Amino acid sequence: MIKTGNFSKLIKSTSQVVSNSYKTSNKAAVIGKKDVTQPPTLLLTNGNLAKSLPTGNFYVCSGPGVTTQVRFAHTDINVPDWSSYRRQDKKSTESEDTRKNFTYLIAGAGTVGGAYAAKSVVTHFISSMSASADVLAMAKIEVKLSDIPEGKSVTFKWRGKPLFIRHRTGSEISTEQGVPLSQLRDPESDSQRTQKPEWLVVIGVCTHLGCVPIANAGDFGGYYCPCHGSHYDASGRIRKGPAPLNLEVPTYVFADDGSLVVG
Amino acid sequence: MALNSTLYNAIFKRTSTFVLLAMASTFFFERTFDLSAESIFRSVNQGKLYEDIKKEE
């Protein structure tokens, strides 16, 4: 057993002030307390943010009385200070139209260039489909009418086909104009087939099977096809024989200098 | 600034006017571009073109 009485000698203490000659002097230097703990980090950089986020194995307690909220960095970030990047003297609304105009001007220039390029390409391909210069040069024929005497039919080559130009006499004109349309297989009046009554312009291809008729022959004094015996009159109309249609009249104009342009 | 805002409000604000301006300027651009390209070609090939040879004959 331990009895307190046994310890009483040891517990007993003395309280006695012994005077000495030393005087308490003022402290000469104060050593400040060192900061042992780190100050809380400001979450301004990626590194600091990453340190503040939970790492490692991550356990979530859940239950009625336990909050499961995990605070990610959304609302509690201090907005970084961009003031050194900002222009203090200008407002963005003042230069808004200028900046928009610049952007739209660049886009507009691109549009113009693109439209020009597209138009050039399309024109290039379409123009390749049009007739070439040598074809166009052969497409028309010009005939000097003063070289054709009255009552004569002259043959020319036009677009690979024979072309008859006939300088008709007065009797031929009156005969053809007097033919009643009821007598004709392909009813066309003489005035429909000629621009000037003295000049008959027809393509010299028989409408039956494409032979070339002979001028000033046949029963009607016009053209006669030797292949199957079609008779055309002096207006190029079918009067007798197998051909179904009149000789074709091409488009032609009388030029001012006494010449005829066919085509 | 006034010029910019009027330009923006008159033309670039709406796509219709923007396209219309692009179309209209394409005509003028085409004309000037083609003519300048042609004149550059003629100045580079001066003396070699058919017109020049035709005059000498």
mmCIF file of C-alpha atoms in Angstrom:
data_model
loop_
_atom_site.group_PDB
_atom_site.id
_atom_site.type_symbol
_atom_site.label_atom_id
_atom_site.label_comp_id
_atom_site.label_asym_id
_atom_site.label_seq_id
_atom_site.Cartn_x
_atom_site.Cartn_y
_atom_site.Cartn_z
ATOM 1 C CA MET A 1 0.000 0.000 0.000
ATOM 2 C CA ILE A 2 1.142 3.427 -0.685
ATOM 3 C CA LYS A 3 0.370 5.831 2.001
ATOM 4 C CA THR A 4 0.423 9.507 1.369
ATOM 5 C CA GLY A 5 2.233 9.990 4.614
ATOM 6 C CA ASN A 6 5.260 8.339 3.190
ATOM 7 C CA PHE A 7 5.448 10.958 0.461
ATOM 8 C CA SER A 8 4.918 13.950 2.591
ATOM 9 C CA LYS A 9 8.615 14.557 2.976
ATOM 10 C CA LEU A 10 9.082 14.533 -0.763
ATOM 11 C CA ILE A 11 6.065 16.642 -1.595
ATOM 12 C CA LYS A 12 6.983 19.330 0.825
ATOM 13 C CA SER A 13 8.407 22.317 -0.904
ATOM 14 C CA THR A 14 10.009 25.446 0.246
ATOM 15 C CA SER A 15 9.117 28.904 -0.813
ATOM 16 C CA GLN A 16 11.879 31.244 -0.010
ATOM 17 C CA VAL A 17 13.087 34.265 -1.937
ATOM 18 C CA VAL A 18 16.754 34.752 -1.833
ATOM 19 C CA SER A 19 17.825 38.262 -2.641
ATOM 20 C CA ASN A 20 20.699 38.822 -4.979
ATOM 21 C CA SER A 21 22.570 41.794 -6.319
ATOM 22 C CA TYR A 22 21.470 41.408 -9.860
ATOM 23 C CA LYS A 23 18.965 43.858 -11.248
ATOM 24 C CA THR A 24 16.421 42.851 -13.770
ATOM 25 C CA SER A 25 17.283 44.705 -16.910
ATOM 26 C CA ASN A 26 15.256 45.483 -20.043
ATOM 27 C CA LYS A 27 15.213 42.886 -22.676
ATOM 28 C CA ALA A 28 17.725 43.630 -25.396
ATOM 29 C CA ALA A 29 16.132 41.851 -28.334
ATOM 30 C CA VAL A 30 12.841 40.184 -29.055
ATOM 31 C CA ILE A 31 12.831 37.142 -31.236
ATOM 32 C CA GLY A 32 9.480 36.977 -32.882
ATOM 33 C CA LYS A 33 7.456 33.882 -33.162
ATOM 34 C CA LYS A 34 8.107 31.942 -36.269
ATOM 35 C CA ASP A 35 5.127 31.111 -38.478
ATOM 36 C CA VAL A 36 5.048 27.408 -38.348
ATOM 37 C CA THR A 37 1.830 26.924 -40.233
ATOM 38 C CA GLN A 38 1.494 27.746 -43.929
ATOM 39 C CA PRO A 39 -0.886 30.559 -44.826
ATOM 40 C CA PRO A 40 -3.947 29.347 -46.737
ATOM 41 C CA THR A 41 -3.145 29.237 -50.423
ATOM 42 C CA LEU A 42 -4.958 31.561 -52.778
ATOM 43 C CA LEU A 43 -6.628 29.519 -55.450
ATOM 44 C CA LEU A 44 -5.379 31.566 -58.356
ATOM 45 C CA THR A 45 -3.349 29.096 -60.349
ATOM 46 C CA ASN A 46 -3.913 25.646 -61.783
ATOM 47 C CA GLY A 47 -1.373 24.171 -59.420
ATOM 48 C CA ASN A 48 -3.048 25.578 -56.323
ATOM 49 C CA LEU A 49 -6.458 24.526 -57.573
ATOM 50 C CA ALA A 50 -5.248 21.012 -58.213
ATOM 51 C CA LYS A 51 -3.797 20.814 -54.707
ATOM 52 C CA SER A 52 -7.074 21.887 -53.188
ATOM 53 C CA LEU A 53 -9.054 19.238 -55.002
ATOM 54 C CA PRO A 54 -9.481 15.798 -53.420
ATOM 55 C CA THR A 55 -6.952 13.227 -54.606
ATOM 56 C CA GLY A 56 -6.254 9.557 -54.074
ATOM 57 C CA ASN A 57 -8.849 7.028 -53.161
ATOM 58 C CA PHE A 58 -12.052 8.818 -52.753
ATOM 59 C CA TYR A 59 -14.783 7.579 -50.481
ATOM 60 C CA VAL A 60 -18.199 8.990 -50.259
ATOM 61 C CA CYS A 61 -20.287 8.528 -47.165
ATOM 62 C CA SER A 62 -23.914 8.780 -47.742
ATOM 63 C CA GLY A 63 -26.971 8.631 -45.608
ATOM 64 C CA PRO A 64 -29.793 10.762 -44.377
ATOM 65 C CA GLY A 65 -27.662 12.832 -42.126
ATOM 66 C CA VAL A 66 -24.521 12.967 -44.263
ATOM 67 C CA THR A 67 -24.092 15.516 -46.951
ATOM 68 C CA THR A 68 -22.662 14.135 -50.163
ATOM 69 C CA GLN A 69 -21.791 17.476 -51.599
ATOM 70 C CA VAL A 70 -18.327 17.672 -53.038
ATOM 71 C CA ARG A 71 -17.148 21.131 -53.735
ATOM 72 C CA PHE A 72 -15.530 21.379 -57.071
ATOM 73 C CA ALA A 73 -14.018 24.545 -58.306
ATOM 74 C CA HIS A 74 -16.886 26.511 -59.717
ATOM 75 C CA THR A 75 -18.176 29.134 -57.432
ATOM 76 C CA ASP A 76 -15.399 29.529 -54.966
ATOM 77 C CA ILE A 77 -12.667 30.593 -57.344
ATOM 78 C CA ASN A 78 -11.425 34.079 -57.090
ATOM 79 C CA VAL A 79 -11.571 35.685 -60.487
ATOM 80 C CA PRO A 80 -8.031 36.278 -61.677
ATOM 81 C CA ASP A 81 -6.907 39.800 -62.020
ATOM 82 C CA TRP A 82 -6.798 40.736 -65.674
ATOM 83 C CA SER A 83 -6.436 44.416 -65.141
ATOM 84 C CA SER A 84 -2.940 44.493 -66.584
ATOM 85 C CA TYR A 85 -4.343 43.043 -69.813
ATOM 86 C CA ARG A 86 -7.295 45.385 -70.072
ATOM 87 C CA ARG A 87 -7.335 48.591 -72.023
ATOM 88 C CA GLN A 88 -8.403 51.190 -69.604
ATOM 89 C CA ASP A 89 -8.896 54.031 -72.035
ATOM 90 C CA LYS A 90 -11.325 52.433 -74.530
ATOM 91 C CA LYS A 91 -14.713 50.835 -74.273
ATOM 92 C CA SER A 92 -15.466 47.844 -76.451
ATOM 93 C CA THR A 93 -18.836 49.252 -77.499
ATOM 94 C CA GLU A 94 -17.154 52.228 -79.084
ATOM 95 C CA SER A 95 -15.203 50.131 -81.578
ATOM 96 C CA GLU A 96 -17.947 47.551 -82.089
ATOM 97 C CA ASP A 97 -19.065 48.706 -85.537
ATOM 98 C CA THR A 98 -15.519 49.105 -86.759
ATOM 99 C CA ARG A 99 -14.626 45.583 -85.787
ATOM 100 C CA LYS A 100 -17.825 44.151 -87.263
ATOM 101 C CA ASN A 101 -17.304 46.066 -90.490
ATOM 102 C CA PHE A 102 -13.775 44.739 -90.805
ATOM 103 C CA THR A 103 -14.936 41.155 -90.416
ATOM 104 C CA TYR A 104 -17.819 41.544 -92.822
ATOM 105 C CA LEU A 105 -15.602 43.330 -95.329
ATOM 106 C CA ILE A 106 -13.213 40.388 -95.385
ATOM 107 C CA ALA A 107 -16.140 37.988 -95.799
ATOM 108 C CA GLY A 108 -17.597 40.204 -98.530
ATOM 109 C CA ALA A 109 -14.309 40.310 -100.427
ATOM 110 C CA GLY A 110 -14.204 36.520 -100.270
ATOM 111 C CA THR A 111 -17.739 36.334 -101.594
ATOM 112 C CA VAL A 112 -16.914 38.632 -104.496
ATOM 113 C CA GLY A 113 -13.842 36.634 -105.400
ATOM 114 C CA GLY A 114 -15.716 33.360 -105.130
ATOM 115 C CA ALA A 115 -18.565 34.602 -107.288
ATOM 116 C CA TYR A 116 -16.099 35.806 -109.919
ATOM 117 C CA ALA A 117 -14.257 32.484 -109.917
ATOM 118 C CA ALA A 118 -17.483 30.475 -110.116
ATOM 119 C CA LYS A 119 -18.753 32.608 -112.971
ATOM 120 C CA SER A 120 -15.470 32.186 -114.863
ATOM 121 C CA VAL A 121 -15.543 28.408 -114.472
ATOM 122 C CA VAL A 122 -19.170 28.140 -115.580
ATOM 123 C CA THR A 123 -18.612 30.440 -118.552
ATOM 124 C CA HIS A 124 -15.543 28.471 -119.560
ATOM 125 C CA PHE A 125 -17.398 25.177 -119.646
ATOM 126 C CA ILE A 126 -20.499 26.553 -121.317
ATOM 127 C CA SER A 127 -18.518 28.355 -124.009
ATOM 128 C CA SER A 128 -16.828 25.066 -124.880
ATOM 129 C CA MET A 129 -20.240 23.756 -125.926
ATOM 130 C CA SER A 130 -20.894 26.573 -128.382
ATOM 131 C CA ALA A 131 -20.035 26.311 -132.051
ATOM 132 C CA SER A 132 -16.407 26.891 -132.935
ATOM 133 C CA ALA A 133 -15.247 29.633 -135.264
ATOM 134 C CA ASP A 134 -14.826 27.395 -138.333
ATOM 135 C CA VAL A 135 -18.348 26.034 -137.945
ATOM 136 C CA LEU A 136 -19.741 29.538 -137.589
ATOM 137 C CA ALA A 137 -17.838 30.639 -140.666
ATOM 138 C CA MET A 138 -19.520 27.912 -142.733
ATOM 139 C CA ALA A 139 -22.960 28.617 -141.302
ATOM 140 C CA LYS A 140 -23.726 31.521 -143.628
ATOM 141 C CA ILE A 141 -23.462 32.006 -147.351
ATOM 142 C CA GLU A 142 -23.599 35.291 -149.205
ATOM 143 C CA VAL A 143 -24.724 35.259 -152.844
ATOM 144 C CA LYS A 144 -24.427 38.123 -155.276
ATOM 145 C CA LEU A 145 -27.847 38.269 -156.941
ATOM 146 C CA SER A 146 -26.697 40.205 -159.995
ATOM 147 C CA ASP A 147 -24.707 37.122 -161.122
ATOM 148 C CA ILE A 148 -27.898 35.058 -161.504
ATOM 149 C CA PRO A 149 -29.715 35.753 -164.786
ATOM 150 C CA GLU A 150 -33.485 35.707 -164.991
ATOM 151 C CA GLY A 151 -35.047 32.293 -165.466
ATOM 152 C CA LYS A 152 -32.021 30.442 -164.118
ATOM 153 C CA SER A 153 -31.604 28.329 -160.990
ATOM 154 C CA VAL A 154 -28.142 28.263 -159.441
ATOM 155 C CA THR A 155 -26.962 25.658 -156.935
ATOM 156 C CA PHE A 156 -24.721 26.495 -153.972
ATOM 157 C CA LYS A 157 -23.371 24.387 -151.166
ATOM 158 C CA TRP A 158 -24.630 25.502 -147.790
ATOM 159 C CA ARG A 159 -24.126 23.570 -144.541
ATOM 160 C CA GLY A 160 -23.320 20.472 -146.564
ATOM 161 C CA LYS A 161 -26.543 20.640 -148.550
ATOM 162 C CA PRO A 162 -27.357 21.974 -152.016
ATOM 163 C CA LEU A 163 -29.078 25.344 -152.036
ATOM 164 C CA PHE A 164 -31.172 26.449 -155.018
ATOM 165 C CA ILE A 165 -31.515 30.137 -155.734
ATOM 166 C CA ARG A 166 -33.867 30.772 -158.638
ATOM 167 C CA HIS A 167 -34.365 34.048 -160.398
ATOM 168 C CA ARG A 168 -37.938 33.652 -161.559
ATOM 169 C CA THR A 169 -39.443 35.182 -164.651
ATOM 170 C CA GLY A 170 -42.632 37.220 -164.616
ATOM 171 C CA SER A 171 -44.669 34.391 -166.132
ATOM 172 C CA GLU A 172 -43.452 31.936 -163.515
ATOM 173 C CA ILE A 173 -44.377 34.344 -160.728
ATOM 174 C CA SER A 174 -47.889 34.891 -162.074
ATOM 175 C CA THR A 175 -48.369 31.146 -162.623
ATOM 176 C CA GLU A 176 -47.298 30.204 -159.098
ATOM 177 C CA GLN A 177 -49.293 32.962 -157.467
ATOM 178 C CA GLY A 178 -52.375 31.817 -159.357
ATOM 179 C CA VAL A 179 -52.256 28.201 -158.183
ATOM 180 C CA PRO A 180 -55.253 27.463 -155.922
ATOM 181 C CA LEU A 181 -54.224 25.966 -152.561
ATOM 182 C CA SER A 182 -56.815 23.199 -152.907
ATOM 183 C CA GLN A 183 -54.756 21.626 -155.696
ATOM 184 C CA LEU A 184 -51.668 21.325 -153.473
ATOM 185 C CA ARG A 185 -50.575 18.343 -151.406
ATOM 186 C CA ASP A 186 -48.747 20.612 -148.916
ATOM 187 C CA PRO A 187 -50.776 23.836 -149.139
ATOM 188 C CA GLU A 188 -48.549 26.901 -149.020
ATOM 189 C CA SER A 189 -49.117 30.082 -150.964
ATOM 190 C CA ASP A 190 -46.304 31.520 -153.064
ATOM 191 C CA SER A 191 -46.133 34.657 -150.908
ATOM 192 C CA GLN A 192 -45.532 32.483 -147.847
ATOM 193 C CA ARG A 193 -42.539 30.860 -149.511
ATOM 194 C CA THR A 194 -40.815 33.908 -150.922
ATOM 195 C CA GLN A 195 -39.799 37.267 -149.523
ATOM 196 C CA LYS A 196 -39.412 38.876 -152.942
ATOM 197 C CA PRO A 197 -41.397 37.173 -155.730
ATOM 198 C CA GLU A 198 -38.418 37.235 -158.153
ATOM 199 C CA TRP A 199 -36.236 35.151 -155.903
ATOM 200 C CA LEU A 200 -36.935 31.617 -154.765
ATOM 201 C CA VAL A 201 -34.543 30.185 -152.169
ATOM 202 C CA VAL A 202 -34.991 26.499 -151.332
ATOM 203 C CA ILE A 203 -32.838 23.672 -150.022
ATOM 204 C CA GLY A 204 -32.277 21.240 -152.877
ATOM 205 C CA VAL A 205 -33.082 18.036 -151.039
ATOM 206 C CA CYS A 206 -36.113 16.049 -152.171
ATOM 207 C CA THR A 207 -38.492 15.598 -149.259
ATOM 208 C CA HIS A 208 -39.106 12.011 -150.331
ATOM 209 C CA LEU A 209 -35.770 10.264 -149.805
ATOM 210 C CA GLY A 210 -33.236 13.056 -150.033
ATOM 211 C CA CYS A 211 -32.110 13.052 -153.649
ATOM 212 C CA VAL A 212 -31.090 16.301 -155.298
ATOM 213 C CA PRO A 213 -33.770 17.466 -157.776
ATOM 214 C CA ILE A 214 -32.907 18.741 -161.248
ATOM 215 C CA ALA A 215 -33.721 22.363 -161.991
ATOM 216 C CA ASN A 216 -35.980 23.457 -164.856
ATOM 217 C CA ALA A 217 -37.339 19.978 -165.399
ATOM 218 C CA GLY A 218 -40.527 18.099 -164.768
ATOM 219 C CA ASP A 219 -44.158 18.670 -165.622
ATOM 220 C CA PHE A 220 -44.478 21.952 -163.743
ATOM 221 C CA GLY A 221 -41.330 23.715 -164.938
ATOM 222 C CA GLY A 222 -39.715 23.820 -161.535
ATOM 223 C CA TYR A 223 -37.706 20.923 -160.176
ATOM 224 C CA TYR A 224 -37.800 17.229 -160.906
ATOM 225 C CA CYS A 225 -36.391 14.500 -158.718
ATOM 226 C CA PRO A 226 -34.923 11.739 -160.885
ATOM 227 C CA CYS A 227 -34.912 9.108 -158.158
ATOM 228 C CA HIS A 228 -38.622 8.477 -157.821
ATOM 229 C CA GLY A 229 -40.163 11.083 -160.072
ATOM 230 C CA SER A 230 -41.325 13.878 -157.797
ATOM 231 C CA HIS A 231 -42.368 17.023 -159.633
ATOM 232 C CA TYR A 232 -41.954 20.412 -157.953
ATOM 233 C CA ASP A 233 -43.219 23.688 -159.369
ATOM 234 C CA ALA A 234 -41.330 26.962 -159.690
ATOM 235 C CA SER A 235 -42.165 27.746 -156.076
ATOM 236 C CA GLY A 236 -40.609 24.472 -154.869
ATOM 237 C CA ARG A 237 -43.980 22.941 -153.998
ATOM 238 C CA ILE A 238 -44.679 19.250 -154.513
ATOM 239 C CA ARG A 239 -47.202 18.754 -157.283
ATOM 240 C CA LYS A 240 -46.767 15.171 -158.431
ATOM 241 C CA GLY A 241 -44.915 12.064 -157.312
ATOM 242 C CA PRO A 242 -44.169 10.409 -153.956
ATOM 243 C CA ALA A 243 -42.696 13.333 -152.014
ATOM 244 C CA PRO A 244 -44.967 14.448 -149.153
ATOM 245 C CA LEU A 245 -43.767 18.001 -148.526
ATOM 246 C CA ASN A 246 -42.635 21.112 -150.347
ATOM 247 C CA LEU A 247 -38.935 21.884 -150.667
ATOM 248 C CA GLU A 248 -37.635 23.481 -147.477
ATOM 249 C CA VAL A 249 -37.166 27.250 -147.430
ATOM 250 C CA PRO A 250 -34.179 28.328 -145.250
ATOM 251 C CA THR A 251 -34.059 31.623 -143.370
ATOM 252 C CA TYR A 252 -32.478 34.326 -145.519
ATOM 253 C CA VAL A 253 -32.239 38.098 -145.704
ATOM 254 C CA PHE A 254 -31.665 40.492 -148.586
ATOM 255 C CA ALA A 255 -28.656 42.659 -147.795
ATOM 256 C CA ASP A 256 -28.557 46.282 -148.899
ATOM 257 C CA ASP A 257 -25.791 45.868 -151.480
ATOM 258 C CA GLY A 258 -27.806 43.584 -153.759
ATOM 259 C CA SER A 259 -26.679 40.335 -152.167
ATOM 260 C CA LEU A 260 -28.546 37.571 -150.408
ATOM 261 C CA VAL A 261 -27.406 36.118 -147.081
ATOM 262 C CA VAL A 262 -28.652 32.632 -146.268
ATOM 263 C CA GLY A 263 -28.322 31.366 -142.694
ATOM 264 C CA MET B 1 -17.414 56.097 -86.103
ATOM 265 C CA ALA B 2 -20.511 57.512 -87.692
ATOM 266 C CA LEU B 3 -19.430 56.230 -91.073
ATOM 267 C CA ASN B 4 -18.816 52.778 -89.651
ATOM 268 C CA SER B 5 -22.158 52.581 -87.901
ATOM 269 C CA THR B 6 -24.068 53.769 -90.976
ATOM 270 C CA LEU B 7 -22.192 51.291 -93.140
ATOM 271 C CA TYR B 8 -22.936 48.495 -90.712
ATOM 272 C CA ASN B 9 -26.593 49.356 -90.285
ATOM 273 C CA ALA B 10 -27.185 49.957 -93.999
ATOM 274 C CA ILE B 11 -25.465 46.922 -95.465
ATOM 275 C CA PHE B 12 -23.769 44.384 -93.248
ATOM 276 C CA LYS B 13 -26.536 44.030 -90.693
ATOM 277 C CA ARG B 14 -28.835 42.148 -93.074
ATOM 278 C CA THR B 15 -27.779 39.189 -95.179
ATOM 279 C CA SER B 16 -29.976 40.327 -98.072
ATOM 280 C CA THR B 17 -28.199 43.640 -98.488
ATOM 281 C CA PHE B 18 -24.855 42.015 -97.851
ATOM 282 C CA VAL B 19 -25.373 39.521 -100.684
ATOM 283 C CA LEU B 20 -26.758 42.270 -102.903
ATOM 284 C CA LEU B 21 -23.642 44.352 -102.366
ATOM 285 C CA ALA B 22 -21.440 41.338 -103.049
ATOM 286 C CA MET B 23 -23.294 40.654 -106.317
ATOM 287 C CA ALA B 24 -23.130 44.251 -107.450
ATOM 288 C CA SER B 25 -19.455 44.605 -106.630
ATOM 289 C CA THR B 26 -18.730 41.346 -108.448
ATOM 290 C CA PHE B 27 -19.781 42.982 -111.713
ATOM 291 C CA PHE B 28 -17.409 45.898 -111.258
ATOM 292 C CA PHE B 29 -14.674 43.659 -109.913
ATOM 293 C CA GLU B 30 -14.976 41.332 -112.897
ATOM 294 C CA ARG B 31 -14.772 44.194 -115.356
ATOM 295 C CA THR B 32 -11.740 45.825 -113.767
ATOM 296 C CA PHE B 33 -9.970 42.530 -113.072
ATOM 297 C CA ASP B 34 -10.420 41.246 -116.620
ATOM 298 C CA LEU B 35 -9.366 44.523 -118.182
ATOM 299 C CA SER B 36 -6.281 44.854 -116.013
ATOM 300 C CA ALA B 37 -5.278 41.235 -116.636
ATOM 301 C CA GLU B 38 -5.722 41.767 -120.366
ATOM 302 C CA SER B 39 -3.642 44.941 -120.354
ATOM 303 C CA ILE B 40 -0.896 43.235 -118.341
ATOM 304 C CA PHE B 41 -0.885 40.345 -120.828
ATOM 305 C CA ARG B 42 -0.676 42.751 -123.764
ATOM 306 C CA SER B 43 2.133 44.774 -122.247
ATOM 307 C CA VAL B 44 4.142 41.632 -121.442
ATOM 308 C CA ASN B 45 3.612 40.151 -124.928
ATOM 309 C CA GLN B 46 4.024 43.357 -126.862
ATOM 310 C CA GLY B 47 5.240 42.687 -130.380
ATOM 311 C CA LYS B 48 4.263 39.037 -130.347
ATOM 312 C CA LEU B 49 0.527 39.369 -130.702
ATOM 313 C CA TYR B 50 -1.381 38.850 -133.924
ATOM 314 C CA GLU B 51 -2.369 42.509 -134.108
ATOM 315 C CA ASP B 52 1.267 43.575 -134.109
ATOM 316 C CA ILE B 53 2.230 41.043 -136.798
ATOM 317 C CA LYS B 54 -0.747 42.041 -138.890
ATOM 318 C CA LYS B 55 0.415 45.671 -138.964
ATOM 319 C CA GLU B 56 3.868 44.721 -140.227
ATOM 320 C CA GLU B 57 2.506 42.810 -143.205
#
